[in-house]
PDB file of C-alpha atoms in Angstrom:
ATOM      1  CA  MET A   1       8.828 -53.163 -34.027  1.00  0.00           C
ATOM      2  CA  THR A   2      10.211 -49.154 -33.090  1.00  0.00           C
ATOM      3  CA  PRO A   3      14.019 -50.011 -31.988  1.00  0.00           C
ATOM      4  CA  ALA A   4      15.197 -49.321 -29.195  1.00  0.00           C
ATOM      5  CA  GLY A   5      15.933 -45.561 -27.425  1.00  0.00           C
ATOM      6  CA  VAL A   6      13.589 -44.529 -29.821  1.00  0.00           C
ATOM      7  CA  PRO A   7      11.055 -41.336 -28.477  1.00  0.00           C
ATOM      8  CA  THR A   8       7.859 -41.709 -28.468  1.00  0.00           C
ATOM      9  CA  VAL A   9       4.769 -39.022 -27.875  1.00  0.00           C
ATOM     10  CA  PHE A  10       1.726 -40.257 -26.192  1.00  0.00           C
ATOM     11  CA  VAL A  11      -1.049 -38.304 -26.943  1.00  0.00           C
ATOM     12  CA  ILE A  12      -4.312 -38.449 -25.628  1.00  0.00           C
ATOM     13  CA  ASP A  13      -7.345 -36.461 -26.043  1.00  0.00           C
ATOM     14  CA  ASP A  14     -10.789 -36.770 -26.821  1.00  0.00           C
ATOM     15  CA  ASP A  15     -11.195 -34.758 -29.895  1.00  0.00           C
ATOM     16  CA  ASP A  16     -10.095 -36.458 -33.276  1.00  0.00           C
ATOM     17  CA  LEU A  17      -8.765 -33.000 -34.859  1.00  0.00           C
ATOM     18  CA  VAL A  18      -6.578 -32.133 -32.069  1.00  0.00           C
ATOM     19  CA  ARG A  19      -5.131 -35.797 -32.194  1.00  0.00           C
ATOM     20  CA  THR A  20      -4.711 -35.228 -36.188  1.00  0.00           C
ATOM     21  CA  ALA A  21      -3.098 -32.057 -35.593  1.00  0.00           C
ATOM     22  CA  ILE A  22      -0.490 -32.848 -32.777  1.00  0.00           C
ATOM     23  CA  GLN A  23       0.547 -36.189 -35.001  1.00  0.00           C
ATOM     24  CA  GLY A  24       0.634 -34.094 -37.467  1.00  0.00           C
ATOM     25  CA  MET A  25       2.968 -31.857 -36.096  1.00  0.00           C
ATOM     26  CA  LEU A  26       4.688 -34.108 -34.572  1.00  0.00           C
ATOM     27  CA  LYS A  27       5.549 -36.301 -37.686  1.00  0.00           C
ATOM     28  CA  SER A  28       6.461 -32.514 -39.318  1.00  0.00           C
ATOM     29  CA  VAL A  29       9.573 -32.959 -37.002  1.00  0.00           C
ATOM     30  CA  GLY A  30      10.415 -36.052 -36.734  1.00  0.00           C
ATOM     31  CA  LEU A  31       8.574 -37.365 -33.654  1.00  0.00           C
ATOM     32  CA  ARG A  32       6.945 -40.651 -33.714  1.00  0.00           C
ATOM     33  CA  SER A  33       4.009 -40.650 -31.759  1.00  0.00           C
ATOM     34  CA  GLU A  34       0.895 -43.094 -31.003  1.00  0.00           C
ATOM     35  CA  THR A  35      -2.656 -40.709 -29.779  1.00  0.00           C
ATOM     36  CA  PHE A  36      -5.624 -42.512 -28.380  1.00  0.00           C
ATOM     37  CA  GLY A  37      -9.463 -41.223 -27.434  1.00  0.00           C
ATOM     38  CA  THR A  38      -9.074 -42.147 -23.931  1.00  0.00           C
ATOM     39  CA  PRO A  39      -6.732 -43.052 -21.265  1.00  0.00           C
ATOM     40  CA  HIS A  40      -8.102 -46.725 -21.056  1.00  0.00           C
ATOM     41  CA  GLU A  41      -6.891 -47.266 -24.567  1.00  0.00           C
ATOM     42  CA  PHE A  42      -3.646 -46.013 -23.506  1.00  0.00           C
ATOM     43  CA  LEU A  43      -3.198 -48.237 -20.519  1.00  0.00           C
ATOM     44  CA  CYS A  44      -4.059 -51.581 -23.146  1.00  0.00           C
ATOM     45  CA  SER A  45      -1.356 -50.588 -25.893  1.00  0.00           C
ATOM     46  CA  LYS A  46       1.778 -52.352 -25.751  1.00  0.00           C
ATOM     47  CA  ARG A  47       4.315 -49.334 -24.819  1.00  0.00           C
ATOM     48  CA  PRO A  48       7.863 -49.239 -26.722  1.00  0.00           C
ATOM     49  CA  ASP A  49      10.593 -49.352 -24.596  1.00  0.00           C
ATOM     50  CA  GLY A  50      12.257 -46.341 -24.928  1.00  0.00           C
ATOM     51  CA  PRO A  51      12.567 -42.411 -23.402  1.00  0.00           C
ATOM     52  CA  SER A  52       8.717 -40.588 -23.726  1.00  0.00           C
ATOM     53  CA  CYS A  53       6.125 -38.293 -22.168  1.00  0.00           C
ATOM     54  CA  LEU A  54       2.297 -38.502 -22.409  1.00  0.00           C
ATOM     55  CA  VAL A  55       0.750 -34.848 -23.502  1.00  0.00           C
ATOM     56  CA  LEU A  56      -2.630 -35.907 -21.704  1.00  0.00           C
ATOM     57  CA  ASP A  57      -5.895 -33.536 -21.859  1.00  0.00           C
ATOM     58  CA  VAL A  58      -7.629 -32.530 -18.551  1.00  0.00           C
ATOM     59  CA  ARG A  59     -11.178 -33.086 -19.218  1.00  0.00           C
ATOM     60  CA  LEU A  60     -11.791 -36.543 -20.550  1.00  0.00           C
ATOM     61  CA  PRO A  61     -15.156 -38.614 -20.712  1.00  0.00           C
ATOM     62  CA  GLY A  62     -15.647 -40.449 -17.098  1.00  0.00           C
ATOM     63  CA  VAL A  63     -11.864 -39.205 -16.313  1.00  0.00           C
ATOM     64  CA  ASN A  64     -10.629 -36.240 -15.063  1.00  0.00           C
ATOM     65  CA  GLY A  65      -6.664 -35.782 -16.844  1.00  0.00           C
ATOM     66  CA  LEU A  66      -5.001 -34.875 -12.767  1.00  0.00           C
ATOM     67  CA  ASP A  67      -6.808 -38.114 -12.153  1.00  0.00           C
ATOM     68  CA  PHE A  68      -5.329 -40.190 -14.107  1.00  0.00           C
ATOM     69  CA  GLN A  69      -1.622 -38.995 -13.654  1.00  0.00           C
ATOM     70  CA  ARG A  70      -2.253 -40.033 -10.204  1.00  0.00           C
ATOM     71  CA  GLU A  71      -3.593 -43.540 -11.559  1.00  0.00           C
ATOM     72  CA  LEU A  72      -0.315 -44.024 -13.253  1.00  0.00           C
ATOM     73  CA  ALA A  73       2.381 -42.400 -10.603  1.00  0.00           C
ATOM     74  CA  ASP A  74       0.867 -45.389  -8.056  1.00  0.00           C
ATOM     75  CA  ALA A  75       0.643 -48.266 -10.606  1.00  0.00           C
ATOM     76  CA  GLY A  76       4.455 -47.588 -11.231  1.00  0.00           C
ATOM     77  CA  ILE A  77       4.414 -45.724 -15.124  1.00  0.00           C
ATOM     78  CA  ARG A  78       6.673 -43.329 -14.867  1.00  0.00           C
ATOM     79  CA  ILE A  79       6.005 -41.024 -17.438  1.00  0.00           C
ATOM     80  CA  PRO A  80       6.336 -37.103 -17.990  1.00  0.00           C
ATOM     81  CA  VAL A  81       2.999 -35.572 -18.467  1.00  0.00           C
ATOM     82  CA  ILE A  82       2.475 -32.525 -20.015  1.00  0.00           C
ATOM     83  CA  PHE A  83      -1.371 -30.823 -20.038  1.00  0.00           C
ATOM     84  CA  ILE A  84      -3.422 -29.053 -22.811  1.00  0.00           C
ATOM     85  CA  THR A  85      -7.159 -27.902 -22.412  1.00  0.00           C
ATOM     86  CA  GLY A  86      -9.392 -25.740 -23.121  1.00  0.00           C
ATOM     87  CA  HIS A  87     -11.035 -24.935 -19.463  1.00  0.00           C
ATOM     88  CA  GLY A  88      -7.838 -24.570 -17.506  1.00  0.00           C
ATOM     89  CA  ASP A  89      -7.531 -22.563 -14.569  1.00  0.00           C
ATOM     90  CA  ILE A  90      -4.682 -21.514 -11.860  1.00  0.00           C
ATOM     91  CA  PRO A  91      -5.538 -23.376  -9.230  1.00  0.00           C
ATOM     92  CA  MET A  92      -5.957 -26.141 -11.624  1.00  0.00           C
ATOM     93  CA  SER A  93      -2.366 -25.587 -13.167  1.00  0.00           C
ATOM     94  CA  VAL A  94      -0.610 -25.653  -9.908  1.00  0.00           C
ATOM     95  CA  LYS A  95      -2.292 -28.462  -8.386  1.00  0.00           C
ATOM     96  CA  ALA A  96      -0.469 -30.326 -11.963  1.00  0.00           C
ATOM     97  CA  MET A  97       2.755 -28.636 -11.345  1.00  0.00           C
ATOM     98  CA  LYS A  98       2.830 -29.880  -7.884  1.00  0.00           C
ATOM     99  CA  SER A  99       1.930 -33.519  -9.292  1.00  0.00           C
ATOM    100  CA  GLY A 100       5.225 -34.004 -11.504  1.00  0.00           C
ATOM    101  CA  ALA A 101       3.435 -31.909 -14.997  1.00  0.00           C
ATOM    102  CA  VAL A 102       5.993 -31.180 -16.941  1.00  0.00           C
ATOM    103  CA  GLU A 103       3.939 -28.377 -18.193  1.00  0.00           C
ATOM    104  CA  PHE A 104       0.479 -26.722 -18.250  1.00  0.00           C
ATOM    105  CA  LEU A 105      -0.950 -25.061 -21.515  1.00  0.00           C
ATOM    106  CA  THR A 106      -4.305 -23.529 -22.484  1.00  0.00           C
ATOM    107  CA  LYS A 107      -6.033 -24.053 -25.573  1.00  0.00           C
ATOM    108  CA  PRO A 108      -5.528 -22.928 -27.966  1.00  0.00           C
ATOM    109  CA  PHE A 109      -1.548 -23.215 -27.303  1.00  0.00           C
ATOM    110  CA  ARG A 110       1.723 -22.318 -30.023  1.00  0.00           C
ATOM    111  CA  ASP A 111       2.716 -25.410 -31.613  1.00  0.00           C
ATOM    112  CA  GLN A 112       6.148 -24.385 -30.489  1.00  0.00           C
ATOM    113  CA  ASP A 113       5.349 -24.254 -26.821  1.00  0.00           C
ATOM    114  CA  LEU A 114       4.338 -27.916 -26.961  1.00  0.00           C
ATOM    115  CA  LEU A 115       7.263 -28.841 -28.803  1.00  0.00           C
ATOM    116  CA  ASP A 116       9.779 -27.322 -26.211  1.00  0.00           C
ATOM    117  CA  ALA A 117       7.325 -29.201 -23.277  1.00  0.00           C
ATOM    118  CA  ILE A 118       7.434 -32.445 -24.969  1.00  0.00           C
ATOM    119  CA  HIS A 119      11.801 -31.588 -25.512  1.00  0.00           C
ATOM    120  CA  GLN A 120      11.744 -30.663 -22.119  1.00  0.00           C
ATOM    121  CA  ALA A 121       9.605 -33.581 -21.246  1.00  0.00           C
ATOM    122  CA  LEU A 122      11.752 -36.163 -23.188  1.00  0.00           C
ATOM    123  CA  ASP A 123      15.054 -35.197 -21.433  1.00  0.00           C
ATOM    124  CA  ARG A 124      13.918 -35.742 -18.107  1.00  0.00           C
ATOM    125  CA  ASP A 125      13.122 -39.718 -19.093  1.00  0.00           C
ATOM    126  CA  ARG A 126      16.108 -39.537 -20.638  1.00  0.00           C
ATOM    127  CA  VAL A 127      17.697 -38.594 -17.692  1.00  0.00           C
ATOM    128  CA  THR A 128      15.445 -41.008 -15.162  1.00  0.00           C
ATOM    129  CA  ARG A 129      15.817 -43.811 -17.638  1.00  0.00           C
ATOM    130  CA  GLN A 130      19.891 -43.543 -17.577  1.00  0.00           C
ATOM    131  CA  GLN A 131      19.899 -43.295 -13.430  1.00  0.00           C
ATOM    132  CA  GLN A 132      17.621 -46.481 -12.893  1.00  0.00           C
ATOM    133  CA  SER A 133      19.397 -48.906 -15.522  1.00  0.00           C
ATOM    134  CA  GLU A 134      22.878 -46.836 -13.186  1.00  0.00           C
ATOM    135  CA  LEU A 135      20.597 -48.076 -10.025  1.00  0.00           C
ATOM    136  CA  GLY A 136      20.091 -52.510 -11.882  1.00  0.00           C
ATOM    137  CA  GLU A 137      23.368 -52.090 -12.024  1.00  0.00           C
ATOM    138  CA  LEU A 138      24.537 -50.894  -8.856  1.00  0.00           C
ATOM    139  CA  ARG A 139      22.117 -53.194  -7.412  1.00  0.00           C
ATOM    140  CA  ASN A 140      23.409 -56.117  -9.442  1.00  0.00           C
ATOM    141  CA  ARG A 141      27.313 -55.317  -8.189  1.00  0.00           C
ATOM    142  CA  TYR A 142      25.715 -55.051  -4.651  1.00  0.00           C
ATOM    143  CA  GLU A 143      23.596 -58.379  -4.695  1.00  0.00           C
ATOM    144  CA  SER A 144      26.964 -60.177  -5.705  1.00  0.00           C
ATOM    145  CA  LEU A 145      28.737 -59.571  -1.965  1.00  0.00           C
ATOM    146  CA  THR A 146      28.379 -62.439   0.481  1.00  0.00           C
ATOM    147  CA  ALA A 147      26.567 -61.304   3.617  1.00  0.00           C
ATOM    148  CA  ARG A 148      30.126 -60.906   5.999  1.00  0.00           C
ATOM    149  CA  GLU A 149      30.622 -58.829   2.373  1.00  0.00           C
ATOM    150  CA  ARG A 150      27.931 -56.518   2.255  1.00  0.00           C
ATOM    151  CA  GLU A 151      28.881 -56.119   6.042  1.00  0.00           C
ATOM    152  CA  VAL A 152      32.001 -54.957   6.224  1.00  0.00           C
ATOM    153  CA  MET A 153      30.833 -52.004   3.228  1.00  0.00           C
ATOM    154  CA  GLY A 154      28.444 -51.535   6.116  1.00  0.00           C
ATOM    155  CA  LEU A 155      30.892 -50.525   8.398  1.00  0.00           C
ATOM    156  CA  VAL A 156      33.814 -49.296   5.627  1.00  0.00           C
ATOM    157  CA  VAL A 157      31.417 -46.317   5.129  1.00  0.00           C
ATOM    158  CA  SER A 158      30.179 -45.114   7.933  1.00  0.00           C
ATOM    159  CA  GLY A 159      33.699 -44.477   8.310  1.00  0.00           C
ATOM    160  CA  MET A 160      35.223 -46.837  10.678  1.00  0.00           C
ATOM    161  CA  LEU A 161      38.863 -47.794  10.557  1.00  0.00           C
ATOM    162  CA  ASN A 162      39.835 -51.707   9.588  1.00  0.00           C
ATOM    163  CA  LYS A 163      41.028 -52.178  13.243  1.00  0.00           C
ATOM    164  CA  GLN A 164      37.673 -50.818  14.236  1.00  0.00           C
ATOM    165  CA  ILE A 165      36.160 -53.189  12.236  1.00  0.00           C
ATOM    166  CA  ALA A 166      37.871 -56.027  12.926  1.00  0.00           C
ATOM    167  CA  TYR A 167      37.639 -55.923  16.575  1.00  0.00           C
ATOM    168  CA  ASP A 168      33.514 -55.603  16.139  1.00  0.00           C
ATOM    169  CA  LEU A 169      33.202 -58.533  13.832  1.00  0.00           C
ATOM    170  CA  GLY A 170      35.816 -60.402  16.384  1.00  0.00           C
ATOM    171  CA  THR A 171      37.471 -61.803  13.661  1.00  0.00           C
ATOM    172  CA  SER A 172      41.491 -60.225  12.690  1.00  0.00           C
ATOM    173  CA  GLU A 173      42.701 -56.638  10.599  1.00  0.00           C
ATOM    174  CA  ILE A 174      43.936 -58.783   8.286  1.00  0.00           C
ATOM    175  CA  THR A 175      41.036 -60.736   7.334  1.00  0.00           C
ATOM    176  CA  VAL A 176      39.015 -57.097   7.721  1.00  0.00           C
ATOM    177  CA  LYS A 177      41.078 -56.658   4.857  1.00  0.00           C
ATOM    178  CA  ILE A 178      40.681 -59.076   2.188  1.00  0.00           C
ATOM    179  CA  HIS A 179      37.196 -58.537   2.757  1.00  0.00           C
ATOM    180  CA  ARG A 180      37.023 -55.104   1.913  1.00  0.00           C
ATOM    181  CA  GLY A 181      39.450 -55.772  -1.466  1.00  0.00           C
ATOM    182  CA  HIS A 182      36.239 -57.847  -2.164  1.00  0.00           C
ATOM    183  CA  VAL A 183      33.781 -55.362  -1.701  1.00  0.00           C
ATOM    184  CA  MET A 184      35.862 -52.617  -4.187  1.00  0.00           C
ATOM    185  CA  HIS A 185      36.458 -55.023  -6.523  1.00  0.00           C
ATOM    186  CA  LYS A 186      32.673 -56.334  -6.747  1.00  0.00           C
ATOM    187  CA  MET A 187      31.495 -52.835  -6.372  1.00  0.00           C
ATOM    188  CA  GLN A 188      33.664 -51.826  -8.807  1.00  0.00           C
ATOM    189  CA  ALA A 189      34.566 -48.363  -6.805  1.00  0.00           C
ATOM    190  CA  ASP A 190      37.796 -46.697  -7.164  1.00  0.00           C
ATOM    191  CA  SER A 191      37.564 -44.860  -4.285  1.00  0.00           C
ATOM    192  CA  LEU A 192      36.167 -44.915  -0.283  1.00  0.00           C
ATOM    193  CA  ALA A 193      34.452 -41.823  -1.493  1.00  0.00           C
ATOM    194  CA  GLU A 194      32.875 -43.958  -4.202  1.00  0.00           C
ATOM    195  CA  LEU A 195      31.542 -46.346  -2.634  1.00  0.00           C
ATOM    196  CA  VAL A 196      30.451 -44.417  -0.238  1.00  0.00           C
ATOM    197  CA  ARG A 197      28.387 -42.791  -2.857  1.00  0.00           C
ATOM    198  CA  MET A 198      27.422 -46.256  -4.096  1.00  0.00           C
ATOM    199  CA  ALA A 199      25.783 -46.665  -0.767  1.00  0.00           C
ATOM    200  CA  ALA A 200      24.459 -43.903  -0.862  1.00  0.00           C
ATOM    201  CA  LYS A 201      22.661 -44.584  -3.739  1.00  0.00           C
ATOM    202  CA  LEU A 202      21.588 -47.982  -2.779  1.00  0.00           C
ATOM    203  CA  GLU A 203      20.687 -46.882   0.948  1.00  0.00           C
ATOM    204  CA  ILE A 204      21.820 -49.025   2.844  1.00  0.00           C
ATOM    205  CA  PRO A 205      22.288 -47.973   6.196  1.00  0.00           C
ATOM    206  CA  PRO A 206      26.153 -47.733   7.833  1.00  0.00           C
ATOM    207  CA  GLY A 207      27.102 -50.100   9.847  1.00  0.00           C
ATOM    208  CA  LYS A 208      23.985 -52.788   8.965  1.00  0.00           C
ATOM    209  CA  LYS A 209      24.200 -55.959   6.102  1.00  0.00           C
TER     210      LYS A 209
END
């Protein structure tokens, strides 16, 4: 078992020598890694839940690394990719970077260049995971609101005053204040500005549930 939070570098390359060399280099600097000869092996593996990145050869038997990058994205597997290739060209590297690759290295590359790219990729994944965790927590808070509280929240973040919201909902201003208080408490928002930021992250259309 891999302790939660321990970063893992996945390496997919059909060349045994390349896989062994990269794994040895990573081990020498204290980085955990798993290697695979094909993308299929990678997809069939049970990957630990922690920061990770993928060192991916562009030319693999039966599959192009750039196509596999797109397959991962389509499957919802969000993992930073570092491409390595012995047959790279500028159009290929541009396409890879436009698709979100962290780096595109041509063999033979310096160990330090690969390490720099790996550290950048792992940092990117840590940030993404933190943002996803915070968004998940925010969604849980929003789900705890009643239908009316969500309605009030939508109107509040649109900039409407309590009396305007009361008129719009056909209720009293006191009732709106109570709902608004519940919204602030349940969402753990200390200010209107913070509530507006939360609504933006949740992509809640102003003035709607």
